[in-house]
Short mmCIF file of C-alpha atoms in Angstrom, two decimals:
data_model
loop_
_atom_site.label_atom_id
_atom_site.label_comp_id
_atom_site.label_asym_id
_atom_site.label_seq_id
_atom_site.Cartn_x
_atom_site.Cartn_y
_atom_site.Cartn_z
CA MET A 1 -29.76 5.76 -4.54
CA GLN A 2 -27.12 7.22 -7.01
CA GLY A 3 -27.54 10.61 -5.58
CA PHE A 4 -26.73 9.46 -2.20
CA VAL A 5 -23.66 7.44 -3.43
CA ASP A 6 -22.42 10.56 -5.12
CA ILE A 7 -22.85 12.70 -1.86
CA VAL A 8 -20.75 9.82 0.14
CA GLN A 9 -18.19 9.64 -2.51
CA GLY A 10 -17.84 13.54 -2.47
CA PHE A 11 -17.50 13.52 1.21
CA LEU A 12 -14.84 10.65 1.19
CA ASP A 13 -13.02 12.65 -1.60
CA LEU A 14 -12.21 15.32 0.77
CA GLY A 15 -9.84 13.10 2.23
CA ALA A 16 -8.50 12.12 5.75
CA THR A 17 -7.19 15.75 6.31
CA VAL A 18 -10.72 17.20 6.32
CA ILE A 19 -12.92 14.08 7.63
CA LEU A 20 -10.57 13.45 10.61
CA PRO A 21 -10.62 16.96 12.01
CA VAL A 22 -14.19 17.01 11.72
CA ALA A 23 -14.53 13.56 13.37
CA ILE A 24 -12.30 14.55 16.08
CA PHE A 25 -14.07 17.92 16.77
CA LEU A 26 -17.47 16.15 16.93
CA LEU A 27 -15.91 13.59 19.49
CA GLY A 28 -14.38 16.43 21.65
CA LEU A 29 -17.89 17.86 21.84
CA LEU A 30 -19.26 14.70 22.64
CA PHE A 31 -17.07 14.07 25.35
CA GLY A 32 -17.73 17.31 27.01
CA GLN A 33 -14.74 19.59 25.79
CA LYS A 34 -15.37 23.20 25.21
CA PRO A 35 -15.72 23.95 21.43
CA GLY A 36 -12.69 26.12 21.27
CA LYS A 37 -10.58 23.14 22.58
CA ALA A 38 -12.41 20.59 20.57
CA PHE A 39 -11.66 22.85 17.56
CA ARG A 40 -8.10 23.15 18.17
CA SER A 41 -7.71 19.22 18.72
CA GLY A 42 -9.48 18.68 15.31
CA LEU A 43 -7.46 21.34 13.48
CA THR A 44 -4.05 20.09 14.93
CA ILE A 45 -4.61 16.78 14.02
CA GLY A 46 -5.79 18.03 10.50
CA VAL A 47 -2.50 19.79 10.31
CA ALA A 48 -0.63 16.70 11.19
CA PHE A 49 -2.21 14.50 8.78
CA VAL A 50 -1.55 17.11 6.08
CA GLY A 51 2.18 16.78 7.10
CA ILE A 52 2.00 12.94 7.21
CA PHE A 53 0.50 12.72 3.66
CA LEU A 54 3.01 14.95 2.41
CA VAL A 55 5.67 12.94 3.63
CA VAL A 56 3.71 9.75 2.32
CA ASP A 57 3.55 11.42 -0.99
CA LEU A 58 7.26 11.86 -0.93
CA LEU A 59 7.62 8.25 -0.40
CA VAL A 60 5.21 7.25 -2.89
CA ASN A 61 6.29 9.49 -5.64
CA ASN A 62 9.94 8.36 -5.08
CA LEU A 63 9.28 4.54 -4.82
CA GLY A 64 6.93 4.34 -7.59
CA PRO A 65 9.20 4.99 -10.33
CA ALA A 66 12.09 3.24 -8.67
CA ALA A 67 9.90 -0.08 -8.48
CA GLN A 68 9.09 0.68 -12.18
CA GLY A 69 12.88 0.70 -13.18
CA MET A 70 13.49 -2.40 -10.91
CA VAL A 71 10.75 -4.34 -12.77
CA ASP A 72 12.08 -3.06 -16.44
CA ARG A 73 15.68 -4.12 -15.48
CA LEU A 74 14.50 -7.70 -14.47
CA GLY A 75 12.54 -7.99 -17.76
CA VAL A 76 9.48 -9.01 -15.71
CA GLU A 77 6.49 -10.44 -17.80
CA LEU A 78 3.44 -11.07 -15.66
CA ASN A 79 -0.07 -10.93 -16.70
CA VAL A 80 -1.68 -9.37 -13.51
CA ILE A 81 -0.95 -5.88 -12.80
CA ASP A 82 -1.10 -4.39 -9.17
CA VAL A 83 -2.98 -1.41 -9.66
CA GLY A 84 -2.41 0.15 -6.05
CA TRP A 85 -4.86 0.85 -3.36
CA PRO A 86 -6.09 4.15 -5.12
CA ALA A 87 -7.52 2.30 -8.15
CA SER A 88 -8.79 -0.50 -5.54
CA SER A 89 -10.78 2.04 -3.59
CA SER A 90 -12.50 3.82 -6.68
CA ILE A 91 -13.52 0.40 -7.84
CA ALA A 92 -14.90 -0.41 -4.26
CA TRP A 93 -16.93 3.09 -4.22
CA ALA A 94 -18.46 2.22 -7.67
CA SER A 95 -20.18 -0.85 -6.38
CA VAL A 96 -23.90 -0.79 -5.90
CA VAL A 97 -23.36 -1.82 -2.11
CA ALA A 98 -21.12 1.36 -1.38
CA ALA A 99 -23.95 3.65 -0.19
CA PHE A 100 -24.52 1.38 2.70
CA ILE A 101 -21.15 0.80 4.21
CA ILE A 102 -20.44 4.18 6.11
CA PRO A 103 -23.87 4.24 8.00
CA LEU A 104 -23.55 0.54 8.54
CA GLY A 105 -20.14 0.66 9.61
CA LEU A 106 -20.77 3.32 12.10
CA ILE A 107 -23.94 1.52 13.61
CA VAL A 108 -21.92 -1.59 13.99
CA ASN A 109 -18.86 0.24 15.89
CA VAL A 110 -21.50 2.07 18.21
CA ILE A 111 -23.17 -1.28 19.15
CA MET A 112 -19.90 -3.12 19.76
CA LEU A 113 -18.88 -0.30 21.95
CA LEU A 114 -22.09 -0.12 23.89
CA THR A 115 -21.90 -4.24 24.12
CA LYS A 116 -18.18 -3.91 25.31
CA THR A 117 -17.09 -6.34 22.41
CA THR A 118 -14.70 -3.62 21.34
CA LYS A 119 -12.57 -0.91 22.80
CA THR A 120 -11.90 0.79 19.65
CA MET A 121 -14.07 4.00 18.34
CA ASN A 122 -12.86 3.98 14.84
CA VAL A 123 -12.87 7.53 13.24
CA ASP A 124 -10.75 6.52 10.22
CA ILE A 125 -13.80 6.59 8.11
CA TRP A 126 -11.74 6.87 5.11
CA ASN A 127 -10.45 3.48 5.55
CA PHE A 128 -13.91 2.18 5.30
CA TRP A 129 -13.16 1.46 1.79
CA HIS A 130 -11.66 -1.94 2.66
CA TYR A 131 -15.06 -2.91 4.14
CA THR A 132 -16.60 -1.60 0.96
CA PHE A 133 -14.40 -3.78 -1.29
CA MET A 134 -15.14 -6.66 0.81
CA ALA A 135 -18.84 -6.20 0.21
CA ALA A 136 -18.23 -5.56 -3.47
CA MET A 137 -16.30 -8.62 -4.09
CA VAL A 138 -18.93 -10.92 -2.35
CA TYR A 139 -21.71 -9.09 -4.47
CA ALA A 140 -19.74 -9.74 -7.61
CA VAL A 141 -19.98 -13.49 -6.94
CA SER A 142 -23.31 -13.84 -5.44
CA GLY A 143 -25.37 -10.89 -6.67
CA SER A 144 -26.78 -10.34 -3.12
CA ILE A 145 -26.39 -7.13 -1.40
CA ILE A 146 -27.42 -8.61 1.89
CA GLN A 147 -24.41 -11.33 1.57
CA GLY A 148 -22.16 -8.39 0.55
CA LEU A 149 -23.01 -6.43 3.53
CA ILE A 150 -22.72 -9.24 6.00
CA ALA A 151 -19.31 -9.93 4.45
CA ALA A 152 -18.25 -6.16 4.93
CA VAL A 153 -19.38 -6.52 8.99
CA LEU A 154 -17.62 -9.63 9.30
CA PHE A 155 -14.52 -7.86 7.93
CA GLN A 156 -15.01 -4.82 10.11
CA ILE A 157 -15.58 -6.95 13.07
CA VAL A 158 -12.25 -8.78 12.62
CA CYS A 159 -10.33 -5.22 12.22
CA LEU A 160 -11.99 -4.05 15.39
CA LYS A 161 -10.99 -6.89 17.44
CA VAL A 162 -7.46 -7.08 16.00
CA ALA A 163 -7.05 -3.45 16.53
CA ASP A 164 -8.05 -3.94 20.37
CA TRP A 165 -5.60 -6.66 20.59
CA THR A 166 -2.85 -4.77 19.04
CA ALA A 167 -3.38 -1.48 20.95
CA PRO A 168 -1.14 -2.15 23.76
CA MET A 169 1.84 -2.81 21.31
CA VAL A 170 0.85 0.47 19.45
CA SER A 171 0.84 2.37 22.74
CA LYS A 172 4.09 0.77 24.06
CA PHE A 173 6.13 0.44 20.85
CA PHE A 174 4.83 3.30 18.76
CA ASP A 175 4.41 5.50 21.72
CA LEU A 176 0.70 6.10 20.70
CA PRO A 177 -1.20 5.76 23.92
CA GLY A 178 -4.86 5.61 23.49
CA VAL A 179 -4.60 4.83 19.93
CA SER A 180 -5.36 1.54 17.91
CA ILE A 181 -4.97 0.82 14.30
CA ALA A 182 -8.00 -0.61 12.36
CA THR A 183 -6.98 -0.05 8.83
CA GLY A 184 -7.97 -3.23 6.54
CA SER A 185 -4.52 -3.74 5.04
CA THR A 186 -2.51 -3.34 8.13
CA ILE A 187 -4.77 -5.82 10.05
CA SER A 188 -4.18 -8.42 7.15
CA TYR A 189 -0.82 -8.95 8.16
CA ALA A 190 -1.41 -9.18 12.07
CA PRO A 191 -0.85 -13.00 11.60
CA GLY A 192 2.77 -11.91 11.14
CA ILE A 193 2.99 -11.31 14.81
CA PHE A 194 2.76 -15.02 15.60
CA LEU A 195 5.65 -15.60 13.13
CA VAL A 196 7.83 -13.12 14.72
CA GLN A 197 7.38 -14.76 17.94
CA LEU A 198 8.18 -18.21 16.43
CA LEU A 199 11.36 -16.68 15.14
CA ASN A 200 12.24 -15.63 18.67
CA LYS A 201 12.11 -19.34 19.73
CA VAL A 202 14.45 -20.54 16.89
CA PRO A 203 18.14 -21.01 17.98
CA VAL A 204 20.66 -18.67 16.34
CA VAL A 205 17.83 -16.90 14.36
CA LYS A 206 16.56 -15.48 17.78
CA ASN A 207 19.80 -13.60 18.25
CA TRP A 208 19.77 -11.59 14.98
CA ASN A 209 19.07 -8.34 15.69
CA ALA A 210 19.38 -5.15 13.89
CA ASP A 211 17.09 -2.30 15.39
CA PRO A 212 17.72 1.21 14.95
CA GLU A 213 19.26 1.64 18.40
CA THR A 214 21.81 -1.08 17.88
CA ILE A 215 22.65 0.25 14.36
CA GLN A 216 23.33 3.62 15.78
CA LYS A 217 25.39 2.19 18.71
CA ARG A 218 27.50 0.15 16.21
CA PHE A 219 27.80 2.79 13.49
CA GLY A 220 27.63 6.04 15.41
CA ILE A 221 26.19 8.90 13.62
CA PHE A 222 25.98 6.69 10.39
CA GLY A 223 23.54 4.61 12.22
CA GLU A 224 21.14 7.33 12.72
CA SER A 225 17.80 7.14 10.86
CA ILE A 226 18.60 10.06 8.52
CA PHE A 227 21.81 8.07 7.29
CA ILE A 228 19.74 4.58 7.21
CA GLY A 229 17.24 6.49 4.91
CA LEU A 230 19.91 7.78 2.70
CA PHE A 231 21.58 4.45 2.40
CA LEU A 232 18.47 2.38 1.72
CA GLY A 233 16.87 5.02 -0.73
CA ALA A 234 20.37 5.18 -2.57
CA THR A 235 20.37 1.44 -2.84
CA ILE A 236 16.97 1.30 -4.39
CA GLY A 237 18.07 4.01 -6.94
CA ILE A 238 20.90 1.71 -7.79
CA LEU A 239 18.93 -1.48 -8.19
CA ALA A 240 16.42 0.72 -10.41
CA GLY A 241 19.37 1.62 -12.85
CA TYR A 242 19.26 5.37 -11.66
CA SER A 243 21.87 7.78 -12.78
CA VAL A 244 24.16 9.14 -9.98
CA GLY A 245 22.07 12.32 -9.68
CA GLU A 246 18.78 10.31 -9.28
CA VAL A 247 20.44 7.73 -6.93
CA ILE A 248 21.46 10.82 -4.53
CA GLU A 249 17.84 12.46 -5.01
CA ILE A 250 15.88 9.15 -4.00
CA GLY A 251 18.44 8.69 -1.12
CA MET A 252 17.70 12.39 0.23
CA ALA A 253 14.03 11.74 -0.19
CA MET A 254 13.82 8.48 1.95
CA ALA A 255 16.20 10.30 4.65
CA ALA A 256 13.67 13.15 4.71
CA VAL A 257 11.03 10.43 5.33
CA MET A 258 12.83 9.10 8.12
CA VAL A 259 13.33 12.54 9.72
CA LEU A 260 9.96 14.26 8.89
CA MET A 261 7.46 11.45 9.81
CA PRO A 262 8.17 11.25 13.47
CA ARG A 263 7.83 14.88 13.65
CA MET A 264 4.53 14.89 12.07
CA VAL A 265 3.41 12.11 14.41
CA LYS A 266 4.53 13.99 17.21
CA ILE A 267 2.01 16.83 16.19
CA LEU A 268 -0.73 14.31 15.79
CA MET A 269 -0.49 13.21 19.25
CA GLU A 270 -0.46 16.95 20.57
CA GLY A 271 -3.94 17.34 19.03
CA LEU A 272 -5.05 13.77 20.06
CA MET A 273 -4.15 13.50 23.67
CA PRO A 274 -6.83 16.10 25.10
CA VAL A 275 -9.59 14.27 23.30
CA SER A 276 -8.41 10.91 24.58
CA GLU A 277 -8.35 12.32 28.21
CA SER A 278 -11.73 13.75 27.72
CA ALA A 279 -12.89 10.41 26.53
CA ARG A 280 -11.67 8.57 29.58
CA GLU A 281 -13.11 10.98 31.74
CA TRP A 282 -16.58 10.90 30.17
CA LEU A 283 -16.62 7.06 29.93
CA SER A 284 -15.30 6.53 33.60
CA LYS A 285 -18.15 8.71 34.88
CA ARG A 286 -21.03 6.77 32.97
CA PHE A 287 -19.33 3.07 32.63
CA GLY A 288 -16.70 3.00 35.42
CA ASP A 289 -13.01 2.71 34.69
CA ARG A 290 -13.24 1.63 31.22
CA GLU A 291 -10.50 1.85 28.44
CA ILE A 292 -11.30 3.20 25.05
CA TYR A 293 -9.03 3.54 22.04
CA ILE A 294 -9.47 6.06 19.11
CA GLY A 295 -8.96 4.04 15.57
CA LEU A 296 -6.58 5.91 13.38
CA ASP A 297 -5.06 5.54 10.14
CA ALA A 298 -2.09 3.35 9.89
CA ALA A 299 -0.11 6.29 8.83
CA VAL A 300 0.51 7.25 12.57
CA ALA A 301 2.93 3.93 12.86
CA LEU A 302 5.21 5.14 10.02
CA GLY A 303 6.85 7.65 12.66
CA HIS A 304 9.22 4.58 13.64
CA PRO A 305 12.32 4.43 11.62
CA ALA A 306 12.31 0.54 11.70
CA VAL A 307 9.01 0.54 9.70
CA ILE A 308 10.36 2.58 6.90
CA SER A 309 13.51 0.59 6.88
CA THR A 310 11.86 -2.59 6.71
CA ALA A 311 9.52 -1.39 3.77
CA LEU A 312 12.45 -0.23 1.84
CA ILE A 313 14.28 -3.51 2.07
CA LEU A 314 11.00 -5.30 1.15
CA VAL A 315 10.55 -3.23 -2.09
CA PRO A 316 13.25 -5.01 -4.24
CA VAL A 317 12.45 -8.45 -2.29
CA THR A 318 9.00 -8.33 -3.30
CA VAL A 319 9.77 -7.76 -6.98
CA VAL A 320 12.20 -10.62 -6.65
CA LEU A 321 9.59 -12.88 -5.08
CA ALA A 322 7.27 -12.10 -8.12
CA VAL A 323 9.76 -13.18 -10.55
CA VAL A 324 10.85 -16.52 -8.69
CA LEU A 325 7.59 -17.72 -6.99
CA PRO A 326 6.01 -20.63 -8.99
CA GLY A 327 2.37 -19.98 -9.80
CA ASN A 328 2.60 -16.09 -9.08
CA SER A 329 1.12 -13.80 -11.90
CA LEU A 330 0.85 -10.46 -10.10
CA LEU A 331 3.29 -7.91 -11.33
CA PRO A 332 3.86 -5.81 -8.22
CA PHE A 333 3.85 -2.00 -8.77
CA GLY A 334 1.01 0.18 -7.40
CA ASP A 335 1.11 -0.97 -3.92
CA LEU A 336 4.91 -1.41 -3.49
CA ALA A 337 4.87 2.17 -1.76
CA THR A 338 2.20 0.88 0.71
CA ILE A 339 4.44 -1.69 2.18
CA PRO A 340 5.17 0.59 5.32
CA PHE A 341 1.47 0.51 6.27
CA VAL A 342 1.15 -3.45 6.03
CA VAL A 343 4.24 -4.29 7.93
CA ALA A 344 3.74 -1.94 10.84
CA PHE A 345 2.20 -4.52 13.23
CA ILE A 346 5.22 -7.03 12.16
CA VAL A 347 7.73 -4.32 13.09
CA GLY A 348 6.04 -3.53 16.21
CA ALA A 349 5.90 -7.37 17.36
CA ALA A 350 9.67 -7.63 16.56
CA ARG A 351 10.34 -4.72 18.78
CA GLY A 352 11.98 -2.88 15.93
CA ASN A 353 14.29 -5.65 14.91
CA ILE A 354 14.54 -5.04 11.09
CA VAL A 355 16.13 -8.63 10.48
CA HIS A 356 13.06 -10.40 11.89
CA SER A 357 10.73 -8.00 10.58
CA VAL A 358 12.34 -8.62 6.84
CA ILE A 359 12.14 -12.26 7.23
CA VAL A 360 8.41 -12.42 8.51
CA GLY A 361 7.66 -9.56 5.71
CA THR A 362 9.12 -11.63 3.14
CA LEU A 363 6.87 -14.75 3.95
CA MET A 364 3.61 -12.58 4.27
CA MET A 365 4.45 -10.61 0.87
CA ALA A 366 4.79 -14.08 -0.66
CA LEU A 367 1.42 -15.10 0.75
CA SER A 368 -0.17 -11.92 -0.55
CA LEU A 369 1.13 -12.28 -3.98
CA TYR A 370 -0.64 -15.66 -4.23
CA MET A 371 -3.90 -14.21 -2.86
CA ALA A 372 -3.81 -11.43 -5.23
CA THR A 373 -3.19 -13.59 -8.12
CA ASP A 374 -6.03 -16.15 -6.91
CA VAL A 375 -8.71 -13.15 -6.71
CA ALA A 376 -7.52 -11.46 -10.03
CA PRO A 377 -10.51 -12.65 -11.97
CA VAL A 378 -13.12 -11.22 -9.79
CA PHE A 379 -11.12 -8.23 -9.23
CA THR A 380 -11.00 -7.71 -12.85
CA GLU A 381 -14.78 -8.24 -13.46
CA MET A 382 -15.43 -5.58 -10.71
CA ALA A 383 -13.03 -3.11 -12.44
CA VAL A 384 -14.84 -3.78 -15.80
CA ASN A 385 -18.25 -2.93 -14.15
CA ALA A 386 -17.03 0.09 -12.55
CA ASP A 387 -15.83 1.21 -16.02
CA PHE A 388 -12.27 1.38 -14.64
CA GLU A 389 -9.65 2.09 -17.39
CA MET A 390 -7.47 -0.75 -17.56
CA PRO A 391 -3.60 -0.31 -17.59
CA GLU A 392 -2.38 -0.73 -21.24
CA GLY A 393 -1.39 -4.31 -22.21
CA SER A 394 -3.06 -5.79 -18.91
CA ALA A 395 -5.28 -8.87 -19.15
CA LYS A 396 -6.13 -8.78 -15.48
CA ILE A 397 -5.48 -6.41 -12.38
CA SER A 398 -5.49 -7.07 -8.64
CA SER A 399 -3.55 -5.44 -5.86
CA ILE A 400 -1.22 -6.42 -2.74
CA ASP A 401 -3.20 -4.01 -0.56
CA GLN A 402 -6.87 -5.47 -0.78
CA GLY A 403 -6.60 -8.35 -3.33
CA GLY A 404 -3.58 -9.76 -1.23
CA ASN A 405 -5.48 -9.06 1.94
CA LEU A 406 -5.61 -12.43 3.94
CA VAL A 407 -8.74 -11.37 5.90
CA ASN A 408 -10.55 -10.32 2.85
CA TRP A 409 -9.34 -13.66 0.82
CA ILE A 410 -10.73 -15.96 3.76
CA ILE A 411 -14.08 -14.21 3.89
CA PHE A 412 -14.65 -14.05 0.22
CA LYS A 413 -13.46 -17.86 0.05
CA VAL A 414 -16.03 -18.76 2.54
CA PHE A 415 -18.93 -17.01 0.64
CA SER A 416 -17.77 -18.31 -2.69
CA LEU A 417 -18.53 -21.84 -1.26
CA PHE A 418 -22.34 -20.95 -1.07
CA ASN A 419 -22.12 -19.08 -4.43
#
């Protein structure tokens, strides 16, 4: 069993830049593409994700230290450390249930496609770690592998159904036709869509609008995404107590993120469209005129400037929330740089309105802080069992991404009732 787990872990360690091209190549062959064309599609998507993750690294490597600077300046002392998604995923894959998740997840997805209970063919295998974490949490409180796997399947079903529901928005707002997003962390914030709809009915508030297009009309060239990135990045640097040079440096980095990310997503779609068209043709011949979505990493939604703008504003907001919310014990750190991933659906529902996105994002981040605090004991227990090296001086650990994941929290609480 351990040998199989090691093989699975070795495959996943290759990352999305290897896994996705292989998956897209195989899908292209399945849908009748010639090997050369299928290989080109997979290679193009691989190149795009290399670019996307280079830009994400630029974002993370600049936001992480800035967030730490803000925390230090505020003198925050909280006893639960947000270790971020990389640590969360490694803890998840160290569980005894990990070996079952990828084959089980693929089987469940195929069954749902065949029974027409989903339209999403999820090739984002790397992010199956969210299902693994769900299974590991339930296993930690129940000692039952079966219960853990059932919990993982429930989590996956919710992710696929929400992906189907939000796919039209992903197509229209993010200009990603044929794509859906089933990433577990992004799915957790889908209830924010209802809050956005509620804001649009509140007098006065519904008229508060600041989308990138409106900002650009009002401020001219200084309203372009490149200048917004520069301004927001520099503001975060100032809040972190950076020197003038460091403020300029982080401002330039965020301006680069704003400009480069849409370019990378455009390359991604260049590789994906031939596969999507082949899939539709293949399915229409066998099942009639049936719509199918290809499930991709939420990183594809980061190409819209409103997503990055909202996330950059929410970084200091989240740090302040951690300080002022009564009952919160989580010190946000590791997952502050993943905020763009979790707010994507909120921004899409708000049609790029940064004001509404920040308001709803603030409410959802507050909820995440409380949930992450609540599951910290079992999160810490899982880390200890996985021989995870605890951060120095921390009594407990958790994360915004998965510890503060609404779907994960609800399923975990249901299973806790029986254990």
